[in-house]
Amino acid sequence: MSLNSSNLEGPANLLAIVVDIPPHLMLLECGPHHYLNSVLAFANLHLGASVNRKLCIVAATHTTTEFLYPPLYPDDQRVRQKDGRLEQLQCLDECVEKRLKELMLHQHNPVNGQANGCSSAAQPPDSLLSGAMGRALLFLRRHIGSSKAASNTARMLVLKVAGESVGQYLNYINVYLTAQKLGVPVDVCCLMTDCGLLQQGADITGGYYHKLTEPQSLLQTLVVLFSLGSWGGGSGKGGRSGGVVALPPPDTVDYRAACFCHRALVNMANVCSNCLSVYCKTVPLCSTCNVFFPIEMPMKRPAKKRR
């Protein structure tokens, strides 16, 4: 399969990769090394295809979100060429490796103790994926506004390990509406299990959602389904019109909302008229905006007058 050279030498292409690094990443079938190496190889493919392409990688753990690339300090960009490699790709590898080590050391710091730890008996905490997506949107917005090219292709790719982050429902919706306003499609690749909230975001923003049942083929999936050269950077929904790969049709989107009281997906619920918070049962006070809900009492029938 050959790619059109116009796709590689066109206007600036912006890509923001959001990587989920949960505490149970070690239990992944393919292993954390294969997972992270596949992401890094895909990032090298994106940058190496054209000098006009820009990239950022944001990692999300259960305690913090961090930029893995680009470097935070100018000194980290000064990399000498080794083995005939491009300096930009070598800078990418070294910067991501350095930031990942610092992130892992922070997660397992014994000084933080229970703050960064996770009990094996309790349910693993959710990663701050919505916060990482918000930081990625800031990167894309800054580069879209500073670029002179009117036909920029900006998109976001979210890699999610098994788990449903219903506790961040409102944050996800804010990110999706912002991405839709900026015209940034959100592509999602979930490993092992589906994530209804991320599926909603891909449908709202015009991105593509894919559940990967075999994590060993992560790199092949990223290259074929989510590479800019695969779909040509067109102007259709998700920017995929005129591409060289016919993507599978999307599944039915689960648009159930998550209640704020039990963090569960519900079909019918009560909605606050002030902040649109969702509750699966009647509550006297909104926990988000502290609005009091008057409870309607049954009307009393007037007493009949005696004749």
PDB file of C-alpha atoms in Angstrom:
ATOM      1  CA  MET A   1       0.000   0.000   0.000  1.00  0.00           C
ATOM      2  CA  SER A   2       1.554   3.253  -1.150  1.00  0.00           C
ATOM      3  CA  LEU A   3       0.651   6.626   0.294  1.00  0.00           C
ATOM      4  CA  ASN A   4       0.153   9.745  -1.743  1.00  0.00           C
ATOM      5  CA  SER A   5       3.063  12.148  -1.322  1.00  0.00           C
ATOM      6  CA  SER A   6       0.655  15.081  -1.106  1.00  0.00           C
ATOM      7  CA  ASN A   7      -0.647  13.683   2.171  1.00  0.00           C
ATOM      8  CA  LEU A   8       2.849  13.743   3.637  1.00  0.00           C
ATOM      9  CA  GLU A   9       3.952  17.115   2.327  1.00  0.00           C
ATOM     10  CA  GLY A  10       0.700  18.990   2.900  1.00  0.00           C
ATOM     11  CA  PRO A  11      -0.147  21.547   5.580  1.00  0.00           C
ATOM     12  CA  ALA A  12       0.780  21.163   9.214  1.00  0.00           C
ATOM     13  CA  ASN A  13      -0.779  18.094  10.826  1.00  0.00           C
ATOM     14  CA  LEU A  14      -1.254  18.241  14.593  1.00  0.00           C
ATOM     15  CA  LEU A  15      -1.660  15.092  16.660  1.00  0.00           C
ATOM     16  CA  ALA A  16      -2.200  14.830  20.406  1.00  0.00           C
ATOM     17  CA  ILE A  17      -1.863  11.338  21.900  1.00  0.00           C
ATOM     18  CA  VAL A  18      -3.395  10.739  25.335  1.00  0.00           C
ATOM     19  CA  VAL A  19      -1.956   7.603  26.959  1.00  0.00           C
ATOM     20  CA  ASP A  20      -3.723   5.883  29.835  1.00  0.00           C
ATOM     21  CA  ILE A  21      -1.286   4.553  32.467  1.00  0.00           C
ATOM     22  CA  PRO A  22      -3.440   2.994  35.211  1.00  0.00           C
ATOM     23  CA  PRO A  23      -2.108   1.198  38.310  1.00  0.00           C
ATOM     24  CA  HIS A  24      -3.116  -2.185  36.843  1.00  0.00           C
ATOM     25  CA  LEU A  25      -1.107  -1.673  33.642  1.00  0.00           C
ATOM     26  CA  MET A  26       1.201  -4.509  34.693  1.00  0.00           C
ATOM     27  CA  LEU A  27      -1.748  -6.915  34.364  1.00  0.00           C
ATOM     28  CA  LEU A  28      -2.202  -6.116  30.679  1.00  0.00           C
ATOM     29  CA  GLU A  29      -1.960  -9.205  28.499  1.00  0.00           C
ATOM     30  CA  CYS A  30       0.705  -7.813  26.170  1.00  0.00           C
ATOM     31  CA  GLY A  31       2.664  -6.216  29.015  1.00  0.00           C
ATOM     32  CA  PRO A  32       3.426  -2.540  29.674  1.00  0.00           C
ATOM     33  CA  HIS A  33       6.615  -2.559  27.570  1.00  0.00           C
ATOM     34  CA  HIS A  34       4.800  -3.648  24.412  1.00  0.00           C
ATOM     35  CA  TYR A  35       2.015  -1.153  25.102  1.00  0.00           C
ATOM     36  CA  LEU A  36       4.324   1.836  25.534  1.00  0.00           C
ATOM     37  CA  ASN A  37       6.711   0.791  22.738  1.00  0.00           C
ATOM     38  CA  SER A  38       3.785   0.575  20.314  1.00  0.00           C
ATOM     39  CA  VAL A  39       2.708   4.099  21.219  1.00  0.00           C
ATOM     40  CA  LEU A  40       6.272   5.371  20.800  1.00  0.00           C
ATOM     41  CA  ALA A  41       6.673   3.657  17.422  1.00  0.00           C
ATOM     42  CA  PHE A  42       3.418   5.203  16.205  1.00  0.00           C
ATOM     43  CA  ALA A  43       4.602   8.625  17.374  1.00  0.00           C
ATOM     44  CA  ASN A  44       7.867   8.138  15.439  1.00  0.00           C
ATOM     45  CA  LEU A  45       5.855   7.277  12.338  1.00  0.00           C
ATOM     46  CA  HIS A  46       3.829  10.459  12.650  1.00  0.00           C
ATOM     47  CA  LEU A  47       6.824  12.760  13.063  1.00  0.00           C
ATOM     48  CA  GLY A  48       9.040  11.000  10.532  1.00  0.00           C
ATOM     49  CA  ALA A  49       6.496  11.184   7.707  1.00  0.00           C
ATOM     50  CA  SER A  50       6.740  14.946   7.235  1.00  0.00           C
ATOM     51  CA  VAL A  51       8.575  17.922   8.672  1.00  0.00           C
ATOM     52  CA  ASN A  52       5.266  19.790   8.898  1.00  0.00           C
ATOM     53  CA  ARG A  53       3.803  17.438  11.491  1.00  0.00           C
ATOM     54  CA  LYS A  54       3.664  18.288  15.175  1.00  0.00           C
ATOM     55  CA  LEU A  55       3.013  16.004  18.112  1.00  0.00           C
ATOM     56  CA  CYS A  56       2.298  15.997  21.814  1.00  0.00           C
ATOM     57  CA  ILE A  57       1.960  13.022  24.166  1.00  0.00           C
ATOM     58  CA  VAL A  58       0.105  13.380  27.474  1.00  0.00           C
ATOM     59  CA  ALA A  59       0.116  10.607  30.079  1.00  0.00           C
ATOM     60  CA  ALA A  60      -2.754  10.123  32.526  1.00  0.00           C
ATOM     61  CA  THR A  61      -2.342   8.256  35.805  1.00  0.00           C
ATOM     62  CA  HIS A  62      -4.730   7.960  38.743  1.00  0.00           C
ATOM     63  CA  THR A  63      -3.040  10.908  40.508  1.00  0.00           C
ATOM     64  CA  THR A  64      -1.721  13.293  37.858  1.00  0.00           C
ATOM     65  CA  THR A  65      -1.375  14.167  34.173  1.00  0.00           C
ATOM     66  CA  GLU A  66       1.989  14.936  32.580  1.00  0.00           C
ATOM     67  CA  PHE A  67       3.343  15.975  29.191  1.00  0.00           C
ATOM     68  CA  LEU A  68       5.750  13.310  27.928  1.00  0.00           C
ATOM     69  CA  TYR A  69       6.474  15.234  24.734  1.00  0.00           C
ATOM     70  CA  PRO A  70       7.394  17.931  23.701  1.00  0.00           C
ATOM     71  CA  PRO A  71      10.136  18.653  26.241  1.00  0.00           C
ATOM     72  CA  LEU A  72       9.331  21.110  28.978  1.00  0.00           C
ATOM     73  CA  TYR A  73      12.847  22.590  28.985  1.00  0.00           C
ATOM     74  CA  PRO A  74      14.904  23.776  25.975  1.00  0.00           C
ATOM     75  CA  ASP A  75      17.959  21.817  27.141  1.00  0.00           C
ATOM     76  CA  ASP A  76      16.094  18.545  26.583  1.00  0.00           C
ATOM     77  CA  GLN A  77      15.785  19.341  22.866  1.00  0.00           C
ATOM     78  CA  ARG A  78      19.557  19.459  22.339  1.00  0.00           C
ATOM     79  CA  VAL A  79      20.204  15.932  21.151  1.00  0.00           C
ATOM     80  CA  ARG A  80      23.173  14.874  19.039  1.00  0.00           C
ATOM     81  CA  GLN A  81      22.634  12.553  16.104  1.00  0.00           C
ATOM     82  CA  LYS A  82      23.415   8.877  16.744  1.00  0.00           C
ATOM     83  CA  ASP A  83      23.367   5.928  14.334  1.00  0.00           C
ATOM     84  CA  GLY A  84      22.093   8.086  11.485  1.00  0.00           C
ATOM     85  CA  ARG A  85      18.741   8.754  13.135  1.00  0.00           C
ATOM     86  CA  LEU A  86      16.833  11.988  12.877  1.00  0.00           C
ATOM     87  CA  GLU A  87      17.502  14.284  15.817  1.00  0.00           C
ATOM     88  CA  GLN A  88      13.784  14.927  16.273  1.00  0.00           C
ATOM     89  CA  LEU A  89      12.967  11.218  16.589  1.00  0.00           C
ATOM     90  CA  GLN A  90      15.842  10.625  18.976  1.00  0.00           C
ATOM     91  CA  CYS A  91      14.698  13.585  21.057  1.00  0.00           C
ATOM     92  CA  LEU A  92      11.208  12.062  21.133  1.00  0.00           C
ATOM     93  CA  ASP A  93      12.450   8.678  22.379  1.00  0.00           C
ATOM     94  CA  GLU A  94      14.749  10.100  25.043  1.00  0.00           C
ATOM     95  CA  CYS A  95      12.223  12.656  26.272  1.00  0.00           C
ATOM     96  CA  VAL A  96       9.398  10.120  26.601  1.00  0.00           C
ATOM     97  CA  GLU A  97      11.663   7.610  28.344  1.00  0.00           C
ATOM     98  CA  LYS A  98      12.923  10.241  30.785  1.00  0.00           C
ATOM     99  CA  ARG A  99       9.468  11.570  31.621  1.00  0.00           C
ATOM    100  CA  LEU A 100       8.050   8.065  32.053  1.00  0.00           C
ATOM    101  CA  LYS A 101      10.773   7.181  34.552  1.00  0.00           C
ATOM    102  CA  GLU A 102      10.075  10.342  36.534  1.00  0.00           C
ATOM    103  CA  LEU A 103       6.350   9.621  36.437  1.00  0.00           C
ATOM    104  CA  MET A 104       6.761   6.044  37.648  1.00  0.00           C
ATOM    105  CA  LEU A 105       9.099   7.111  40.445  1.00  0.00           C
ATOM    106  CA  HIS A 106       6.529   9.662  41.568  1.00  0.00           C
ATOM    107  CA  GLN A 107       3.772   7.045  41.563  1.00  0.00           C
ATOM    108  CA  HIS A 108       5.794   4.616  43.700  1.00  0.00           C
ATOM    109  CA  ASN A 109       7.354   7.206  45.992  1.00  0.00           C
ATOM    110  CA  PRO A 110       7.191   5.771  49.543  1.00  0.00           C
ATOM    111  CA  VAL A 111       6.976   9.289  50.986  1.00  0.00           C
ATOM    112  CA  ASN A 112       3.545   9.735  49.423  1.00  0.00           C
ATOM    113  CA  GLY A 113       2.426   6.423  50.866  1.00  0.00           C
ATOM    114  CA  GLN A 114      -1.267   5.800  50.523  1.00  0.00           C
ATOM    115  CA  ALA A 115      -1.796   8.917  48.427  1.00  0.00           C
ATOM    116  CA  ASN A 116      -0.231   7.285  45.372  1.00  0.00           C
ATOM    117  CA  GLY A 117      -0.766   3.686  46.363  1.00  0.00           C
ATOM    118  CA  CYS A 118      -3.630   1.454  45.426  1.00  0.00           C
ATOM    119  CA  SER A 119      -4.944  -1.304  47.622  1.00  0.00           C
ATOM    120  CA  SER A 120      -5.210  -4.641  45.879  1.00  0.00           C
ATOM    121  CA  ALA A 121      -8.493  -5.406  47.624  1.00  0.00           C
ATOM    122  CA  ALA A 122     -10.167  -2.162  46.579  1.00  0.00           C
ATOM    123  CA  GLN A 123     -11.273  -1.325  43.062  1.00  0.00           C
ATOM    124  CA  PRO A 124      -8.455   0.303  41.034  1.00  0.00           C
ATOM    125  CA  PRO A 125      -8.930   4.083  40.803  1.00  0.00           C
ATOM    126  CA  ASP A 126      -9.727   5.680  37.469  1.00  0.00           C
ATOM    127  CA  SER A 127      -7.035   7.484  35.541  1.00  0.00           C
ATOM    128  CA  LEU A 128      -7.416  11.239  35.115  1.00  0.00           C
ATOM    129  CA  LEU A 129      -8.061  10.779  31.418  1.00  0.00           C
ATOM    130  CA  SER A 130     -10.412  13.739  31.046  1.00  0.00           C
ATOM    131  CA  GLY A 131      -7.797  16.086  32.508  1.00  0.00           C
ATOM    132  CA  ALA A 132      -5.156  14.776  30.115  1.00  0.00           C
ATOM    133  CA  MET A 133      -7.542  15.286  27.200  1.00  0.00           C
ATOM    134  CA  GLY A 134      -8.103  18.862  28.332  1.00  0.00           C
ATOM    135  CA  ARG A 135      -4.364  19.551  28.367  1.00  0.00           C
ATOM    136  CA  ALA A 136      -4.036  18.007  24.915  1.00  0.00           C
ATOM    137  CA  LEU A 137      -6.782  20.322  23.647  1.00  0.00           C
ATOM    138  CA  LEU A 138      -4.852  23.311  24.976  1.00  0.00           C
ATOM    139  CA  PHE A 139      -1.804  22.201  22.978  1.00  0.00           C
ATOM    140  CA  LEU A 140      -3.871  21.841  19.813  1.00  0.00           C
ATOM    141  CA  ARG A 141      -5.665  25.159  20.342  1.00  0.00           C
ATOM    142  CA  ARG A 142      -2.390  27.013  20.815  1.00  0.00           C
ATOM    143  CA  HIS A 143      -0.876  25.623  17.617  1.00  0.00           C
ATOM    144  CA  ILE A 144      -4.053  26.058  15.581  1.00  0.00           C
ATOM    145  CA  GLY A 145      -4.272  29.719  16.575  1.00  0.00           C
ATOM    146  CA  SER A 146      -0.588  30.438  15.871  1.00  0.00           C
ATOM    147  CA  SER A 147      -0.466  28.670  12.495  1.00  0.00           C
ATOM    148  CA  LYS A 148      -0.973  30.633   9.282  1.00  0.00           C
ATOM    149  CA  ALA A 149      -2.296  27.626   7.376  1.00  0.00           C
ATOM    150  CA  ALA A 150      -6.070  27.611   7.182  1.00  0.00           C
ATOM    151  CA  SER A 151      -6.343  23.891   6.396  1.00  0.00           C
ATOM    152  CA  ASN A 152      -4.672  22.485   9.475  1.00  0.00           C
ATOM    153  CA  THR A 153      -5.511  18.901  10.342  1.00  0.00           C
ATOM    154  CA  ALA A 154      -5.682  18.612  14.128  1.00  0.00           C
ATOM    155  CA  ARG A 155      -6.908  15.529  15.930  1.00  0.00           C
ATOM    156  CA  MET A 156      -6.632  13.676  19.210  1.00  0.00           C
ATOM    157  CA  LEU A 157      -5.986   9.985  19.801  1.00  0.00           C
ATOM    158  CA  VAL A 158      -6.966   8.489  23.168  1.00  0.00           C
ATOM    159  CA  LEU A 159      -5.609   5.110  24.282  1.00  0.00           C
ATOM    160  CA  LYS A 160      -7.689   3.648  27.088  1.00  0.00           C
ATOM    161  CA  VAL A 161      -6.901   0.533  29.109  1.00  0.00           C
ATOM    162  CA  ALA A 162      -9.817  -1.482  30.511  1.00  0.00           C
ATOM    163  CA  GLY A 163     -12.144   0.493  32.757  1.00  0.00           C
ATOM    164  CA  GLU A 164     -15.189   2.798  32.706  1.00  0.00           C
ATOM    165  CA  SER A 165     -14.469   6.298  34.065  1.00  0.00           C
ATOM    166  CA  VAL A 166     -18.025   7.285  34.939  1.00  0.00           C
ATOM    167  CA  GLY A 167     -16.811   9.426  37.838  1.00  0.00           C
ATOM    168  CA  GLN A 168     -15.516  12.039  35.358  1.00  0.00           C
ATOM    169  CA  TYR A 169     -18.704  12.273  33.301  1.00  0.00           C
ATOM    170  CA  LEU A 170     -19.095  16.062  33.443  1.00  0.00           C
ATOM    171  CA  ASN A 171     -15.408  16.622  32.636  1.00  0.00           C
ATOM    172  CA  TYR A 172     -15.677  14.354  29.608  1.00  0.00           C
ATOM    173  CA  ILE A 173     -18.712  16.217  28.282  1.00  0.00           C
ATOM    174  CA  ASN A 174     -16.917  19.564  28.632  1.00  0.00           C
ATOM    175  CA  VAL A 175     -13.924  18.198  26.710  1.00  0.00           C
ATOM    176  CA  TYR A 176     -16.127  16.816  23.932  1.00  0.00           C
ATOM    177  CA  LEU A 177     -18.037  20.057  23.468  1.00  0.00           C
ATOM    178  CA  THR A 178     -14.783  22.032  23.373  1.00  0.00           C
ATOM    179  CA  ALA A 179     -13.249  19.660  20.833  1.00  0.00           C
ATOM    180  CA  GLN A 180     -16.387  19.880  18.714  1.00  0.00           C
ATOM    181  CA  LYS A 181     -16.223  23.674  18.772  1.00  0.00           C
ATOM    182  CA  LEU A 182     -12.552  23.617  17.722  1.00  0.00           C
ATOM    183  CA  GLY A 183     -13.224  21.073  14.993  1.00  0.00           C
ATOM    184  CA  VAL A 184     -10.887  18.486  16.538  1.00  0.00           C
ATOM    185  CA  PRO A 185     -11.998  14.856  16.064  1.00  0.00           C
ATOM    186  CA  VAL A 186     -11.319  12.554  19.008  1.00  0.00           C
ATOM    187  CA  ASP A 187     -10.238   9.052  17.986  1.00  0.00           C
ATOM    188  CA  VAL A 188     -10.403   6.351  20.652  1.00  0.00           C
ATOM    189  CA  CYS A 189      -8.717   2.963  20.902  1.00  0.00           C
ATOM    190  CA  CYS A 190      -9.897   0.931  23.901  1.00  0.00           C
ATOM    191  CA  LEU A 191      -8.046  -2.198  24.944  1.00  0.00           C
ATOM    192  CA  MET A 192     -10.011  -5.309  25.942  1.00  0.00           C
ATOM    193  CA  THR A 193     -13.291  -3.650  27.007  1.00  0.00           C
ATOM    194  CA  ASP A 194     -15.613  -0.925  25.748  1.00  0.00           C
ATOM    195  CA  CYS A 195     -15.877   2.537  27.302  1.00  0.00           C
ATOM    196  CA  GLY A 196     -19.261   4.145  26.733  1.00  0.00           C
ATOM    197  CA  LEU A 197     -18.180   7.685  27.614  1.00  0.00           C
ATOM    198  CA  LEU A 198     -15.269   7.648  25.168  1.00  0.00           C
ATOM    199  CA  GLN A 199     -17.526   6.159  22.522  1.00  0.00           C
ATOM    200  CA  GLN A 200     -19.864   9.114  23.002  1.00  0.00           C
ATOM    201  CA  GLY A 201     -16.953  11.526  22.579  1.00  0.00           C
ATOM    202  CA  ALA A 202     -15.823   9.931  19.329  1.00  0.00           C
ATOM    203  CA  ASP A 203     -19.350  10.168  17.935  1.00  0.00           C
ATOM    204  CA  ILE A 204     -19.885  13.770  19.083  1.00  0.00           C
ATOM    205  CA  THR A 205     -16.604  15.071  17.634  1.00  0.00           C
ATOM    206  CA  GLY A 206     -16.678  13.002  14.438  1.00  0.00           C
ATOM    207  CA  GLY A 207     -13.818  10.714  15.425  1.00  0.00           C
ATOM    208  CA  TYR A 208     -13.460   6.958  15.162  1.00  0.00           C
ATOM    209  CA  TYR A 209     -13.909   4.481  18.018  1.00  0.00           C
ATOM    210  CA  HIS A 210     -12.325   1.028  18.024  1.00  0.00           C
ATOM    211  CA  LYS A 211     -12.178  -1.701  20.645  1.00  0.00           C
ATOM    212  CA  LEU A 212      -9.015  -3.787  20.410  1.00  0.00           C
ATOM    213  CA  THR A 213      -9.501  -7.320  21.708  1.00  0.00           C
ATOM    214  CA  GLU A 214      -5.904  -8.398  20.985  1.00  0.00           C
ATOM    215  CA  PRO A 215      -3.422  -5.961  22.575  1.00  0.00           C
ATOM    216  CA  GLN A 216      -0.525  -7.690  20.790  1.00  0.00           C
ATOM    217  CA  SER A 217      -1.666  -6.065  17.535  1.00  0.00           C
ATOM    218  CA  LEU A 218      -1.791  -2.546  18.967  1.00  0.00           C
ATOM    219  CA  LEU A 219       0.882  -1.090  16.681  1.00  0.00           C
ATOM    220  CA  GLN A 220      -0.700  -2.553  13.542  1.00  0.00           C
ATOM    221  CA  THR A 221      -4.081  -1.159  14.580  1.00  0.00           C
ATOM    222  CA  LEU A 222      -2.681   2.313  15.211  1.00  0.00           C
ATOM    223  CA  VAL A 223      -0.886   2.402  11.864  1.00  0.00           C
ATOM    224  CA  VAL A 224      -3.802   1.108   9.775  1.00  0.00           C
ATOM    225  CA  LEU A 225      -6.773   2.786  11.474  1.00  0.00           C
ATOM    226  CA  PHE A 226      -5.396   5.937  13.074  1.00  0.00           C
ATOM    227  CA  SER A 227      -2.482   7.015  10.884  1.00  0.00           C
ATOM    228  CA  LEU A 228      -2.983  10.224   8.910  1.00  0.00           C
ATOM    229  CA  GLY A 229      -1.794   8.486   5.754  1.00  0.00           C
ATOM    230  CA  SER A 230      -4.493   5.846   6.127  1.00  0.00           C
ATOM    231  CA  TRP A 231      -7.380   8.231   5.641  1.00  0.00           C
ATOM    232  CA  GLY A 232      -5.729  11.056   3.754  1.00  0.00           C
ATOM    233  CA  GLY A 233      -6.751  13.912   6.057  1.00  0.00           C
ATOM    234  CA  GLY A 234      -9.945  14.628   4.123  1.00  0.00           C
ATOM    235  CA  SER A 235     -12.745  16.940   5.078  1.00  0.00           C
ATOM    236  CA  GLY A 236     -15.488  14.421   5.862  1.00  0.00           C
ATOM    237  CA  LYS A 237     -16.691  13.334   9.270  1.00  0.00           C
ATOM    238  CA  GLY A 238     -13.544  12.750  11.294  1.00  0.00           C
ATOM    239  CA  GLY A 239     -11.468  13.906   8.323  1.00  0.00           C
ATOM    240  CA  ARG A 240     -11.646  10.523   6.608  1.00  0.00           C
ATOM    241  CA  SER A 241     -13.201  11.232   3.229  1.00  0.00           C
ATOM    242  CA  GLY A 242     -11.010  10.169   0.325  1.00  0.00           C
ATOM    243  CA  GLY A 243      -8.754   7.913   2.392  1.00  0.00           C
ATOM    244  CA  VAL A 244      -7.152   4.682   1.226  1.00  0.00           C
ATOM    245  CA  VAL A 245      -8.586   2.548   4.053  1.00  0.00           C
ATOM    246  CA  ALA A 246     -12.280   1.717   4.360  1.00  0.00           C
ATOM    247  CA  LEU A 247     -12.945   1.753   8.095  1.00  0.00           C
ATOM    248  CA  PRO A 248     -15.462  -0.641   9.652  1.00  0.00           C
ATOM    249  CA  PRO A 249     -18.892   0.887  10.291  1.00  0.00           C
ATOM    250  CA  PRO A 250     -19.296   2.301  13.817  1.00  0.00           C
ATOM    251  CA  ASP A 251     -21.262   0.379  16.400  1.00  0.00           C
ATOM    252  CA  THR A 252     -24.374   1.666  18.126  1.00  0.00           C
ATOM    253  CA  VAL A 253     -23.368   4.387  20.576  1.00  0.00           C
ATOM    254  CA  ASP A 254     -24.414   3.992  24.195  1.00  0.00           C
ATOM    255  CA  TYR A 255     -25.645   7.466  25.141  1.00  0.00           C
ATOM    256  CA  ARG A 256     -26.619   6.692  28.710  1.00  0.00           C
ATOM    257  CA  ALA A 257     -25.641   9.350  31.240  1.00  0.00           C
ATOM    258  CA  ALA A 258     -23.777   8.725  34.490  1.00  0.00           C
ATOM    259  CA  CYS A 259     -25.568   9.710  37.691  1.00  0.00           C
ATOM    260  CA  PHE A 260     -23.710  11.921  40.147  1.00  0.00           C
ATOM    261  CA  CYS A 261     -24.819  10.046  43.254  1.00  0.00           C
ATOM    262  CA  HIS A 262     -23.807   6.453  42.473  1.00  0.00           C
ATOM    263  CA  ARG A 263     -21.527   6.973  39.430  1.00  0.00           C
ATOM    264  CA  ALA A 264     -23.534   4.499  37.372  1.00  0.00           C
ATOM    265  CA  LEU A 265     -24.951   4.663  33.851  1.00  0.00           C
ATOM    266  CA  VAL A 266     -28.723   5.154  33.892  1.00  0.00           C
ATOM    267  CA  ASN A 267     -31.487   5.253  31.284  1.00  0.00           C
ATOM    268  CA  MET A 268     -33.865   7.566  33.184  1.00  0.00           C
ATOM    269  CA  ALA A 269     -32.901  10.063  35.865  1.00  0.00           C
ATOM    270  CA  ASN A 270     -33.637  13.433  37.470  1.00  0.00           C
ATOM    271  CA  VAL A 271     -31.720  16.409  36.048  1.00  0.00           C
ATOM    272  CA  CYS A 272     -30.847  19.615  37.898  1.00  0.00           C
ATOM    273  CA  SER A 273     -32.313  22.590  36.020  1.00  0.00           C
ATOM    274  CA  ASN A 274     -29.400  24.816  37.083  1.00  0.00           C
ATOM    275  CA  CYS A 275     -26.219  22.801  36.363  1.00  0.00           C
ATOM    276  CA  LEU A 276     -27.654  19.760  34.516  1.00  0.00           C
ATOM    277  CA  SER A 277     -26.341  17.284  37.086  1.00  0.00           C
ATOM    278  CA  VAL A 278     -27.896  13.832  36.795  1.00  0.00           C
ATOM    279  CA  TYR A 279     -29.347  11.888  39.738  1.00  0.00           C
ATOM    280  CA  CYS A 280     -30.818   8.414  39.566  1.00  0.00           C
ATOM    281  CA  LYS A 281     -33.206   9.192  42.433  1.00  0.00           C
ATOM    282  CA  THR A 282     -34.937  12.219  43.894  1.00  0.00           C
ATOM    283  CA  VAL A 283     -32.650  14.309  46.112  1.00  0.00           C
ATOM    284  CA  PRO A 284     -33.516  17.452  48.119  1.00  0.00           C
ATOM    285  CA  LEU A 285     -30.228  19.261  47.338  1.00  0.00           C
ATOM    286  CA  CYS A 286     -27.930  19.307  44.300  1.00  0.00           C
ATOM    287  CA  SER A 287     -24.438  18.258  45.360  1.00  0.00           C
ATOM    288  CA  THR A 288     -22.856  20.231  42.496  1.00  0.00           C
ATOM    289  CA  CYS A 289     -24.456  23.699  42.685  1.00  0.00           C
ATOM    290  CA  ASN A 290     -26.237  23.448  46.081  1.00  0.00           C
ATOM    291  CA  VAL A 291     -29.631  24.289  44.608  1.00  0.00           C
ATOM    292  CA  PHE A 292     -32.594  23.266  46.750  1.00  0.00           C
ATOM    293  CA  PHE A 293     -35.238  21.163  45.038  1.00  0.00           C
ATOM    294  CA  PRO A 294     -38.729  21.801  46.416  1.00  0.00           C
ATOM    295  CA  ILE A 295     -40.516  18.529  46.970  1.00  0.00           C
ATOM    296  CA  GLU A 296     -44.000  18.533  45.564  1.00  0.00           C
ATOM    297  CA  MET A 297     -46.469  17.463  48.207  1.00  0.00           C
ATOM    298  CA  PRO A 298     -49.752  15.837  47.212  1.00  0.00           C
ATOM    299  CA  MET A 299     -52.606  18.317  47.055  1.00  0.00           C
ATOM    300  CA  LYS A 300     -55.106  18.065  49.870  1.00  0.00           C
ATOM    301  CA  ARG A 301     -58.723  17.981  48.981  1.00  0.00           C
ATOM    302  CA  PRO A 302     -60.732  20.766  50.610  1.00  0.00           C
ATOM    303  CA  ALA A 303     -63.052  19.594  53.326  1.00  0.00           C
ATOM    304  CA  LYS A 304     -66.658  19.395  52.328  1.00  0.00           C
ATOM    305  CA  LYS A 305     -68.891  21.956  53.939  1.00  0.00           C
ATOM    306  CA  ARG A 306     -71.621  20.589  56.086  1.00  0.00           C
ATOM    307  CA  ARG A 307     -75.128  21.546  55.134  1.00  0.00           C
TER     308      ARG A 307
END
